[in-house]
Amino acid sequence: KLQTGRVRKRLFTDWDDRQLIRMSNRRMTSSDLQKEWQTAAGVKCTARTVRNKLLGAGLKSCKARKKPFINEKKRRARLRFAKDHKDWTVEDWSKVVFSDESSFQLCQTLGHLMVRRRPGEAYKPQCLTPTMKCGGGSVMIWGCFSKAGIGQICLCEGRMNQAKYKVVLEENLLPSALTMFPNSEDWFFQQDNAPCHTARSVKVWMEDHQIKTLSWLAQSPDMNLIENLWNVIKRKMNGHKPSNKAELLEFLRQEWHKVTQHQCERLVESMPRCMKAVLENQGYSTKY
């Protein structure tokens, strides 16, 4: 005679599980969620049980990505821009010269470093992140590129203002654009909305040189392709330790000129996908 096994009674109903998922607000710890679930539904369980149920629903605890804050006004502006440019092709984006400034630190920080250690080893040298009082500060670099390849970069001395910015454009943008578009004036210049970029005298300079600008958005580095090139160079700096600003500047120039046209082409080819991602995320930040 066959013996039937005992079926363990479920402690939680499907409704309980759905309520737990609804209560999860992305930022609550499993312990806090367990307490709130118990108060709201009378469910008795451990924080580990809550974690397991969240994992079963695909909600894994992850480190939050850092992105610029986007308020409602900026979200609507980003959404409107993406709608206006959703039909732009790679050929359209290939007529854009992307530009921006970026700061590079002489002394790089390691950020959030994870180490494996035993109890009592917290202050062993191999388990520490060294901090230093580092002189020398940082350097600010302006650069530009398009699908045709990289343009010129230059050192921005001191605080950037409208007068200095016009010199940067005169000495670097114009020669770069002439190289990128030797037989055409049908191109657009992209810049962010920094005050020195949008000053009246700069707008007059643009008009005098017949430069068409692409209206851009605040808090949108994910839509400015040159940020990807800056990040490539900054990652390479992890293994490089310049001792002064001159060495840092030389390193940056060398790494900039290592950027290939193929890299530039792939970045520009991603813009239609970037516009689609902005639309899909309702104007909020994207992975780009």
PDB file of C-alpha atoms in Angstrom:
ATOM      1  CA  LYS A   1       0.000   0.000   0.000  1.00  0.00           C
ATOM      2  CA  LEU A   2       1.483   3.305  -1.073  1.00  0.00           C
ATOM      3  CA  GLN A   3       1.963   5.976   1.548  1.00  0.00           C
ATOM      4  CA  THR A   4       1.202   9.479   0.476  1.00  0.00           C
ATOM      5  CA  GLY A   5       3.671  12.162   1.622  1.00  0.00           C
ATOM      6  CA  ARG A   6       2.548  14.971   3.814  1.00  0.00           C
ATOM      7  CA  VAL A   7       2.061  18.257   1.997  1.00  0.00           C
ATOM      8  CA  ARG A   8       3.498  21.216   3.851  1.00  0.00           C
ATOM      9  CA  LYS A   9       0.930  23.934   4.390  1.00  0.00           C
ATOM     10  CA  ARG A  10       1.770  27.229   2.719  1.00  0.00           C
ATOM     11  CA  LEU A  11       2.388  30.036   5.194  1.00  0.00           C
ATOM     12  CA  PHE A  12       1.583  32.752   2.644  1.00  0.00           C
ATOM     13  CA  THR A  13      -1.163  33.101   0.116  1.00  0.00           C
ATOM     14  CA  ASP A  14      -0.721  34.441  -3.407  1.00  0.00           C
ATOM     15  CA  TRP A  15      -2.457  37.610  -2.236  1.00  0.00           C
ATOM     16  CA  ASP A  16       0.154  37.983   0.538  1.00  0.00           C
ATOM     17  CA  ASP A  17       2.948  37.679  -2.025  1.00  0.00           C
ATOM     18  CA  ARG A  18       1.377  40.258  -4.314  1.00  0.00           C
ATOM     19  CA  GLN A  19       0.911  42.649  -1.421  1.00  0.00           C
ATOM     20  CA  LEU A  20       4.588  42.314  -0.512  1.00  0.00           C
ATOM     21  CA  ILE A  21       5.666  43.181  -4.046  1.00  0.00           C
ATOM     22  CA  ARG A  22       3.338  46.194  -4.074  1.00  0.00           C
ATOM     23  CA  MET A  23       4.750  47.397  -0.759  1.00  0.00           C
ATOM     24  CA  SER A  24       8.322  47.232  -1.991  1.00  0.00           C
ATOM     25  CA  ASN A  25       9.337  50.782  -2.973  1.00  0.00           C
ATOM     26  CA  ARG A  26      12.806  49.898  -4.340  1.00  0.00           C
ATOM     27  CA  ARG A  27      14.610  51.570  -1.432  1.00  0.00           C
ATOM     28  CA  MET A  28      13.257  49.782   1.650  1.00  0.00           C
ATOM     29  CA  THR A  29      15.510  47.237   3.324  1.00  0.00           C
ATOM     30  CA  SER A  30      14.237  43.692   3.697  1.00  0.00           C
ATOM     31  CA  SER A  31      14.075  44.176   7.478  1.00  0.00           C
ATOM     32  CA  ASP A  32      11.924  47.297   7.203  1.00  0.00           C
ATOM     33  CA  LEU A  33       9.739  45.629   4.597  1.00  0.00           C
ATOM     34  CA  GLN A  34       9.301  42.584   6.823  1.00  0.00           C
ATOM     35  CA  LYS A  35       8.102  44.789   9.691  1.00  0.00           C
ATOM     36  CA  GLU A  36       5.689  46.717   7.474  1.00  0.00           C
ATOM     37  CA  TRP A  37       4.343  43.507   5.918  1.00  0.00           C
ATOM     38  CA  GLN A  38       3.735  42.062   9.365  1.00  0.00           C
ATOM     39  CA  THR A  39       1.941  45.230  10.516  1.00  0.00           C
ATOM     40  CA  ALA A  40      -0.212  45.509   7.395  1.00  0.00           C
ATOM     41  CA  ALA A  41      -1.100  41.867   6.800  1.00  0.00           C
ATOM     42  CA  GLY A  42      -0.233  40.090  10.019  1.00  0.00           C
ATOM     43  CA  VAL A  43       2.353  37.964   8.195  1.00  0.00           C
ATOM     44  CA  LYS A  44       5.052  36.508  10.430  1.00  0.00           C
ATOM     45  CA  CYS A  45       8.351  35.755   8.735  1.00  0.00           C
ATOM     46  CA  THR A  46      12.034  36.668   8.733  1.00  0.00           C
ATOM     47  CA  ALA A  47      13.839  39.296   6.670  1.00  0.00           C
ATOM     48  CA  ARG A  48      15.520  36.440   4.782  1.00  0.00           C
ATOM     49  CA  THR A  49      12.111  35.132   3.701  1.00  0.00           C
ATOM     50  CA  VAL A  50      11.259  38.608   2.386  1.00  0.00           C
ATOM     51  CA  ARG A  51      14.548  38.727   0.446  1.00  0.00           C
ATOM     52  CA  ASN A  52      13.857  35.323  -1.080  1.00  0.00           C
ATOM     53  CA  LYS A  53      10.366  36.341  -2.161  1.00  0.00           C
ATOM     54  CA  LEU A  54      11.676  39.564  -3.725  1.00  0.00           C
ATOM     55  CA  LEU A  55      14.359  37.581  -5.560  1.00  0.00           C
ATOM     56  CA  GLY A  56      11.686  35.206  -6.791  1.00  0.00           C
ATOM     57  CA  ALA A  57       9.852  38.208  -8.246  1.00  0.00           C
ATOM     58  CA  GLY A  58      13.025  39.354 -10.005  1.00  0.00           C
ATOM     59  CA  LEU A  59      13.736  42.183  -7.546  1.00  0.00           C
ATOM     60  CA  LYS A  60      17.451  41.834  -6.824  1.00  0.00           C
ATOM     61  CA  SER A  61      19.223  44.256  -4.507  1.00  0.00           C
ATOM     62  CA  CYS A  62      21.673  46.306  -6.604  1.00  0.00           C
ATOM     63  CA  LYS A  63      23.822  49.387  -6.153  1.00  0.00           C
ATOM     64  CA  ALA A  64      21.870  52.410  -7.435  1.00  0.00           C
ATOM     65  CA  ARG A  65      23.294  53.922 -10.609  1.00  0.00           C
ATOM     66  CA  LYS A  66      24.401  57.543 -10.314  1.00  0.00           C
ATOM     67  CA  LYS A  67      22.637  59.845 -12.764  1.00  0.00           C
ATOM     68  CA  PRO A  68      21.905  63.609 -12.748  1.00  0.00           C
ATOM     69  CA  PHE A  69      18.625  64.561 -11.084  1.00  0.00           C
ATOM     70  CA  ILE A  70      15.864  65.161 -13.626  1.00  0.00           C
ATOM     71  CA  ASN A  71      12.886  67.170 -12.407  1.00  0.00           C
ATOM     72  CA  GLU A  72       9.516  67.213 -14.152  1.00  0.00           C
ATOM     73  CA  LYS A  73      10.332  70.241 -16.305  1.00  0.00           C
ATOM     74  CA  LYS A  74      13.586  68.696 -17.549  1.00  0.00           C
ATOM     75  CA  ARG A  75      11.891  65.332 -18.076  1.00  0.00           C
ATOM     76  CA  ARG A  76       9.292  66.921 -20.351  1.00  0.00           C
ATOM     77  CA  ALA A  77      12.013  68.810 -22.244  1.00  0.00           C
ATOM     78  CA  ARG A  78      13.996  65.605 -22.782  1.00  0.00           C
ATOM     79  CA  LEU A  79      10.870  63.800 -23.930  1.00  0.00           C
ATOM     80  CA  ARG A  80      10.036  66.613 -26.353  1.00  0.00           C
ATOM     81  CA  PHE A  81      13.584  66.593 -27.760  1.00  0.00           C
ATOM     82  CA  ALA A  82      13.474  62.818 -28.272  1.00  0.00           C
ATOM     83  CA  LYS A  83      10.108  63.079 -30.040  1.00  0.00           C
ATOM     84  CA  ASP A  84      11.432  65.863 -32.298  1.00  0.00           C
ATOM     85  CA  HIS A  85      14.486  63.780 -33.231  1.00  0.00           C
ATOM     86  CA  LYS A  86      13.089  60.238 -33.180  1.00  0.00           C
ATOM     87  CA  ASP A  87      13.127  60.096 -36.956  1.00  0.00           C
ATOM     88  CA  TRP A  88      16.666  61.396 -37.334  1.00  0.00           C
ATOM     89  CA  THR A  89      18.826  58.827 -39.100  1.00  0.00           C
ATOM     90  CA  VAL A  90      22.507  58.075 -38.584  1.00  0.00           C
ATOM     91  CA  GLU A  91      23.143  60.275 -41.617  1.00  0.00           C
ATOM     92  CA  ASP A  92      21.403  63.175 -39.847  1.00  0.00           C
ATOM     93  CA  TRP A  93      23.407  62.678 -36.651  1.00  0.00           C
ATOM     94  CA  SER A  94      26.630  62.407 -38.675  1.00  0.00           C
ATOM     95  CA  LYS A  95      26.262  66.150 -39.398  1.00  0.00           C
ATOM     96  CA  VAL A  96      26.540  67.014 -35.693  1.00  0.00           C
ATOM     97  CA  VAL A  97      29.772  68.092 -33.989  1.00  0.00           C
ATOM     98  CA  PHE A  98      29.492  67.010 -30.337  1.00  0.00           C
ATOM     99  CA  SER A  99      31.479  69.023 -27.802  1.00  0.00           C
ATOM    100  CA  ASP A 100      31.997  69.506 -24.096  1.00  0.00           C
ATOM    101  CA  GLU A 101      34.514  70.287 -21.371  1.00  0.00           C
ATOM    102  CA  SER A 102      35.664  67.710 -18.854  1.00  0.00           C
ATOM    103  CA  SER A 103      37.782  67.885 -15.710  1.00  0.00           C
ATOM    104  CA  PHE A 104      40.605  65.405 -15.091  1.00  0.00           C
ATOM    105  CA  GLN A 105      42.080  64.988 -11.619  1.00  0.00           C
ATOM    106  CA  LEU A 106      45.821  64.789 -11.108  1.00  0.00           C
ATOM    107  CA  CYS A 107      45.280  62.311  -8.271  1.00  0.00           C
ATOM    108  CA  GLN A 108      42.648  59.688  -9.021  1.00  0.00           C
ATOM    109  CA  THR A 109      40.500  58.280  -6.196  1.00  0.00           C
ATOM    110  CA  LEU A 110      39.706  54.579  -6.073  1.00  0.00           C
ATOM    111  CA  GLY A 111      36.085  55.158  -5.113  1.00  0.00           C
ATOM    112  CA  HIS A 112      34.189  52.242  -3.565  1.00  0.00           C
ATOM    113  CA  LEU A 113      36.866  49.530  -3.270  1.00  0.00           C
ATOM    114  CA  MET A 114      35.861  46.053  -2.081  1.00  0.00           C
ATOM    115  CA  VAL A 115      38.414  43.823  -0.292  1.00  0.00           C
ATOM    116  CA  ARG A 116      38.305  40.342   1.219  1.00  0.00           C
ATOM    117  CA  ARG A 117      39.581  40.176   4.799  1.00  0.00           C
ATOM    118  CA  ARG A 118      39.393  38.088   7.955  1.00  0.00           C
ATOM    119  CA  PRO A 119      38.316  39.399  11.361  1.00  0.00           C
ATOM    120  CA  GLY A 120      40.991  41.696  12.783  1.00  0.00           C
ATOM    121  CA  GLU A 121      42.515  42.507   9.366  1.00  0.00           C
ATOM    122  CA  ALA A 122      40.610  45.751   8.716  1.00  0.00           C
ATOM    123  CA  TYR A 123      43.717  47.921   9.107  1.00  0.00           C
ATOM    124  CA  LYS A 124      46.254  45.777   7.307  1.00  0.00           C
ATOM    125  CA  PRO A 125      47.870  47.771   4.442  1.00  0.00           C
ATOM    126  CA  GLN A 126      46.466  45.458   1.770  1.00  0.00           C
ATOM    127  CA  CYS A 127      42.954  46.061   3.134  1.00  0.00           C
ATOM    128  CA  LEU A 128      43.054  49.875   3.074  1.00  0.00           C
ATOM    129  CA  THR A 129      42.233  52.517   0.493  1.00  0.00           C
ATOM    130  CA  PRO A 130      45.091  55.040   0.805  1.00  0.00           C
ATOM    131  CA  THR A 131      44.124  58.711   0.932  1.00  0.00           C
ATOM    132  CA  MET A 132      46.546  61.510   0.136  1.00  0.00           C
ATOM    133  CA  LYS A 133      46.644  65.267   0.393  1.00  0.00           C
ATOM    134  CA  CYS A 134      47.382  65.761  -3.259  1.00  0.00           C
ATOM    135  CA  GLY A 135      48.458  69.071  -4.708  1.00  0.00           C
ATOM    136  CA  GLY A 136      48.230  70.019  -8.362  1.00  0.00           C
ATOM    137  CA  GLY A 137      44.434  69.888  -8.602  1.00  0.00           C
ATOM    138  CA  SER A 138      42.939  69.172 -11.988  1.00  0.00           C
ATOM    139  CA  VAL A 139      42.884  70.294 -15.611  1.00  0.00           C
ATOM    140  CA  MET A 140      39.868  71.242 -17.704  1.00  0.00           C
ATOM    141  CA  ILE A 141      39.849  70.037 -21.316  1.00  0.00           C
ATOM    142  CA  TRP A 142      37.558  71.089 -24.168  1.00  0.00           C
ATOM    143  CA  GLY A 143      37.129  68.726 -27.110  1.00  0.00           C
ATOM    144  CA  CYS A 144      34.843  67.870 -30.003  1.00  0.00           C
ATOM    145  CA  PHE A 145      34.170  65.020 -32.429  1.00  0.00           C
ATOM    146  CA  SER A 146      31.755  63.844 -35.096  1.00  0.00           C
ATOM    147  CA  LYS A 147      31.157  60.679 -37.097  1.00  0.00           C
ATOM    148  CA  ALA A 148      34.084  61.770 -39.273  1.00  0.00           C
ATOM    149  CA  GLY A 149      36.466  61.465 -36.314  1.00  0.00           C
ATOM    150  CA  ILE A 150      37.921  63.455 -33.439  1.00  0.00           C
ATOM    151  CA  GLY A 151      38.504  67.178 -33.543  1.00  0.00           C
ATOM    152  CA  GLN A 152      40.973  69.239 -31.571  1.00  0.00           C
ATOM    153  CA  ILE A 153      41.239  69.394 -27.799  1.00  0.00           C
ATOM    154  CA  CYS A 154      42.611  72.247 -25.756  1.00  0.00           C
ATOM    155  CA  LEU A 155      43.444  73.146 -22.182  1.00  0.00           C
ATOM    156  CA  CYS A 156      41.021  75.566 -20.544  1.00  0.00           C
ATOM    157  CA  GLU A 157      43.063  77.746 -18.195  1.00  0.00           C
ATOM    158  CA  GLY A 158      41.258  79.209 -15.207  1.00  0.00           C
ATOM    159  CA  ARG A 159      37.530  79.752 -14.997  1.00  0.00           C
ATOM    160  CA  MET A 160      35.793  79.530 -18.369  1.00  0.00           C
ATOM    161  CA  ASN A 161      33.908  82.664 -19.404  1.00  0.00           C
ATOM    162  CA  GLN A 162      32.350  83.871 -22.652  1.00  0.00           C
ATOM    163  CA  ALA A 163      35.516  85.626 -23.833  1.00  0.00           C
ATOM    164  CA  LYS A 164      37.674  82.532 -23.287  1.00  0.00           C
ATOM    165  CA  TYR A 165      35.038  80.309 -24.829  1.00  0.00           C
ATOM    166  CA  LYS A 166      35.003  82.327 -28.046  1.00  0.00           C
ATOM    167  CA  VAL A 167      38.787  81.883 -28.271  1.00  0.00           C
ATOM    168  CA  VAL A 168      38.331  78.110 -27.806  1.00  0.00           C
ATOM    169  CA  LEU A 169      35.792  78.033 -30.621  1.00  0.00           C
ATOM    170  CA  GLU A 170      37.899  80.224 -32.896  1.00  0.00           C
ATOM    171  CA  GLU A 171      41.083  78.241 -32.428  1.00  0.00           C
ATOM    172  CA  ASN A 172      39.652  74.725 -32.098  1.00  0.00           C
ATOM    173  CA  LEU A 173      36.088  74.340 -33.353  1.00  0.00           C
ATOM    174  CA  LEU A 174      36.587  76.098 -36.692  1.00  0.00           C
ATOM    175  CA  PRO A 175      39.695  74.087 -37.709  1.00  0.00           C
ATOM    176  CA  SER A 176      38.040  70.859 -36.519  1.00  0.00           C
ATOM    177  CA  ALA A 177      34.863  71.506 -38.517  1.00  0.00           C
ATOM    178  CA  LEU A 178      36.924  72.327 -41.609  1.00  0.00           C
ATOM    179  CA  THR A 179      38.646  68.945 -41.302  1.00  0.00           C
ATOM    180  CA  MET A 180      35.419  67.039 -40.632  1.00  0.00           C
ATOM    181  CA  PHE A 181      33.344  68.766 -43.325  1.00  0.00           C
ATOM    182  CA  PRO A 182      35.827  70.063 -45.914  1.00  0.00           C
ATOM    183  CA  ASN A 183      33.282  70.404 -48.706  1.00  0.00           C
ATOM    184  CA  SER A 184      30.145  71.297 -46.796  1.00  0.00           C
ATOM    185  CA  GLU A 185      28.747  73.885 -44.408  1.00  0.00           C
ATOM    186  CA  ASP A 186      25.739  71.684 -43.670  1.00  0.00           C
ATOM    187  CA  TRP A 187      26.569  70.743 -40.085  1.00  0.00           C
ATOM    188  CA  PHE A 188      25.333  71.499 -36.568  1.00  0.00           C
ATOM    189  CA  PHE A 189      27.262  72.329 -33.419  1.00  0.00           C
ATOM    190  CA  GLN A 190      26.176  70.714 -30.141  1.00  0.00           C
ATOM    191  CA  GLN A 191      27.050  72.305 -26.809  1.00  0.00           C
ATOM    192  CA  ASP A 192      25.467  72.189 -23.377  1.00  0.00           C
ATOM    193  CA  ASN A 193      23.691  75.105 -21.705  1.00  0.00           C
ATOM    194  CA  ALA A 194      26.557  76.394 -19.556  1.00  0.00           C
ATOM    195  CA  PRO A 195      26.236  80.189 -19.087  1.00  0.00           C
ATOM    196  CA  CYS A 196      29.434  80.882 -21.030  1.00  0.00           C
ATOM    197  CA  HIS A 197      28.049  78.833 -23.954  1.00  0.00           C
ATOM    198  CA  THR A 198      24.738  80.658 -24.143  1.00  0.00           C
ATOM    199  CA  ALA A 199      25.994  84.211 -23.518  1.00  0.00           C
ATOM    200  CA  ARG A 200      24.774  86.822 -25.992  1.00  0.00           C
ATOM    201  CA  SER A 201      28.272  87.562 -27.316  1.00  0.00           C
ATOM    202  CA  VAL A 202      28.767  83.843 -28.055  1.00  0.00           C
ATOM    203  CA  LYS A 203      25.456  83.712 -29.934  1.00  0.00           C
ATOM    204  CA  VAL A 204      26.556  86.718 -31.999  1.00  0.00           C
ATOM    205  CA  TRP A 205      29.877  84.978 -32.723  1.00  0.00           C
ATOM    206  CA  MET A 206      27.968  81.888 -33.904  1.00  0.00           C
ATOM    207  CA  GLU A 207      25.796  84.001 -36.194  1.00  0.00           C
ATOM    208  CA  ASP A 208      28.811  85.846 -37.598  1.00  0.00           C
ATOM    209  CA  HIS A 209      30.463  82.527 -38.479  1.00  0.00           C
ATOM    210  CA  GLN A 210      27.189  81.040 -39.754  1.00  0.00           C
ATOM    211  CA  ILE A 211      27.311  78.145 -37.301  1.00  0.00           C
ATOM    212  CA  LYS A 212      24.027  76.337 -36.734  1.00  0.00           C
ATOM    213  CA  THR A 213      23.635  75.125 -33.166  1.00  0.00           C
ATOM    214  CA  LEU A 214      21.610  72.154 -32.010  1.00  0.00           C
ATOM    215  CA  SER A 215      19.270  73.093 -29.189  1.00  0.00           C
ATOM    216  CA  TRP A 216      20.387  71.035 -26.201  1.00  0.00           C
ATOM    217  CA  LEU A 217      19.074  69.994 -22.809  1.00  0.00           C
ATOM    218  CA  ALA A 218      20.119  70.436 -19.211  1.00  0.00           C
ATOM    219  CA  GLN A 219      21.079  67.424 -17.079  1.00  0.00           C
ATOM    220  CA  SER A 220      21.519  65.201 -20.129  1.00  0.00           C
ATOM    221  CA  PRO A 221      25.076  63.805 -20.317  1.00  0.00           C
ATOM    222  CA  ASP A 222      23.564  60.485 -21.428  1.00  0.00           C
ATOM    223  CA  MET A 223      22.600  62.186 -24.695  1.00  0.00           C
ATOM    224  CA  ASN A 224      25.971  63.872 -25.305  1.00  0.00           C
ATOM    225  CA  LEU A 225      28.158  61.287 -27.018  1.00  0.00           C
ATOM    226  CA  ILE A 226      31.465  62.930 -26.135  1.00  0.00           C
ATOM    227  CA  GLU A 227      30.904  61.913 -22.499  1.00  0.00           C
ATOM    228  CA  ASN A 228      31.624  58.347 -23.634  1.00  0.00           C
ATOM    229  CA  LEU A 229      35.042  59.373 -24.962  1.00  0.00           C
ATOM    230  CA  TRP A 230      35.868  61.246 -21.757  1.00  0.00           C
ATOM    231  CA  ASN A 231      34.943  58.135 -19.754  1.00  0.00           C
ATOM    232  CA  VAL A 232      37.198  55.949 -21.911  1.00  0.00           C
ATOM    233  CA  ILE A 233      40.147  58.229 -21.167  1.00  0.00           C
ATOM    234  CA  LYS A 234      39.321  58.444 -17.461  1.00  0.00           C
ATOM    235  CA  ARG A 235      39.272  54.644 -17.191  1.00  0.00           C
ATOM    236  CA  LYS A 236      42.712  54.515 -18.779  1.00  0.00           C
ATOM    237  CA  MET A 237      43.954  56.944 -16.142  1.00  0.00           C
ATOM    238  CA  ASN A 238      43.480  54.274 -13.460  1.00  0.00           C
ATOM    239  CA  GLY A 239      46.830  52.762 -14.427  1.00  0.00           C
ATOM    240  CA  HIS A 240      48.576  56.073 -15.016  1.00  0.00           C
ATOM    241  CA  LYS A 241      50.008  58.326 -12.313  1.00  0.00           C
ATOM    242  CA  PRO A 242      51.189  61.683 -13.693  1.00  0.00           C
ATOM    243  CA  SER A 243      53.295  63.655 -11.250  1.00  0.00           C
ATOM    244  CA  ASN A 244      52.323  67.113 -12.497  1.00  0.00           C
ATOM    245  CA  LYS A 245      49.884  68.927 -14.777  1.00  0.00           C
ATOM    246  CA  ALA A 246      52.263  68.879 -17.742  1.00  0.00           C
ATOM    247  CA  GLU A 247      52.477  65.073 -17.649  1.00  0.00           C
ATOM    248  CA  LEU A 248      48.707  64.801 -17.200  1.00  0.00           C
ATOM    249  CA  LEU A 249      48.051  67.063 -20.180  1.00  0.00           C
ATOM    250  CA  GLU A 250      50.468  65.105 -22.376  1.00  0.00           C
ATOM    251  CA  PHE A 251      48.810  61.845 -21.351  1.00  0.00           C
ATOM    252  CA  LEU A 252      45.372  63.255 -22.220  1.00  0.00           C
ATOM    253  CA  ARG A 253      46.569  64.435 -25.633  1.00  0.00           C
ATOM    254  CA  GLN A 254      48.052  61.010 -26.403  1.00  0.00           C
ATOM    255  CA  GLU A 255      44.922  59.142 -25.334  1.00  0.00           C
ATOM    256  CA  TRP A 256      42.650  61.526 -27.239  1.00  0.00           C
ATOM    257  CA  HIS A 257      44.536  60.889 -30.467  1.00  0.00           C
ATOM    258  CA  LYS A 258      44.230  57.137 -29.903  1.00  0.00           C
ATOM    259  CA  VAL A 259      40.451  57.423 -30.361  1.00  0.00           C
ATOM    260  CA  THR A 260      39.696  55.811 -33.728  1.00  0.00           C
ATOM    261  CA  GLN A 261      37.213  56.862 -36.369  1.00  0.00           C
ATOM    262  CA  HIS A 262      35.517  53.498 -35.878  1.00  0.00           C
ATOM    263  CA  GLN A 263      34.803  54.429 -32.232  1.00  0.00           C
ATOM    264  CA  CYS A 264      33.353  57.760 -33.353  1.00  0.00           C
ATOM    265  CA  GLU A 265      31.186  56.054 -35.968  1.00  0.00           C
ATOM    266  CA  ARG A 266      29.802  53.530 -33.473  1.00  0.00           C
ATOM    267  CA  LEU A 267      28.910  56.283 -31.008  1.00  0.00           C
ATOM    268  CA  VAL A 268      27.053  58.334 -33.607  1.00  0.00           C
ATOM    269  CA  GLU A 269      25.275  55.209 -34.850  1.00  0.00           C
ATOM    270  CA  SER A 270      23.896  54.757 -31.319  1.00  0.00           C
ATOM    271  CA  MET A 271      22.004  58.076 -31.305  1.00  0.00           C
ATOM    272  CA  PRO A 272      18.764  56.744 -32.860  1.00  0.00           C
ATOM    273  CA  ARG A 273      18.739  54.041 -30.168  1.00  0.00           C
ATOM    274  CA  CYS A 274      19.404  56.689 -27.513  1.00  0.00           C
ATOM    275  CA  MET A 275      16.379  58.710 -28.661  1.00  0.00           C
ATOM    276  CA  LYS A 276      14.261  55.554 -28.541  1.00  0.00           C
ATOM    277  CA  ALA A 277      15.493  54.788 -25.019  1.00  0.00           C
ATOM    278  CA  VAL A 278      14.582  58.300 -23.811  1.00  0.00           C
ATOM    279  CA  LEU A 279      11.082  57.859 -25.227  1.00  0.00           C
ATOM    280  CA  GLU A 280      10.704  54.408 -23.661  1.00  0.00           C
ATOM    281  CA  ASN A 281      11.840  55.736 -20.278  1.00  0.00           C
ATOM    282  CA  GLN A 282       9.449  58.702 -20.491  1.00  0.00           C
ATOM    283  CA  GLY A 283      12.255  61.270 -20.506  1.00  0.00           C
ATOM    284  CA  TYR A 284      14.183  59.912 -17.539  1.00  0.00           C
ATOM    285  CA  SER A 285      17.858  58.878 -17.634  1.00  0.00           C
ATOM    286  CA  THR A 286      19.031  56.060 -19.871  1.00  0.00           C
ATOM    287  CA  LYS A 287      22.004  53.704 -19.939  1.00  0.00           C
ATOM    288  CA  TYR A 288      23.742  55.814 -22.601  1.00  0.00           C
TER     289      TYR A 288
END
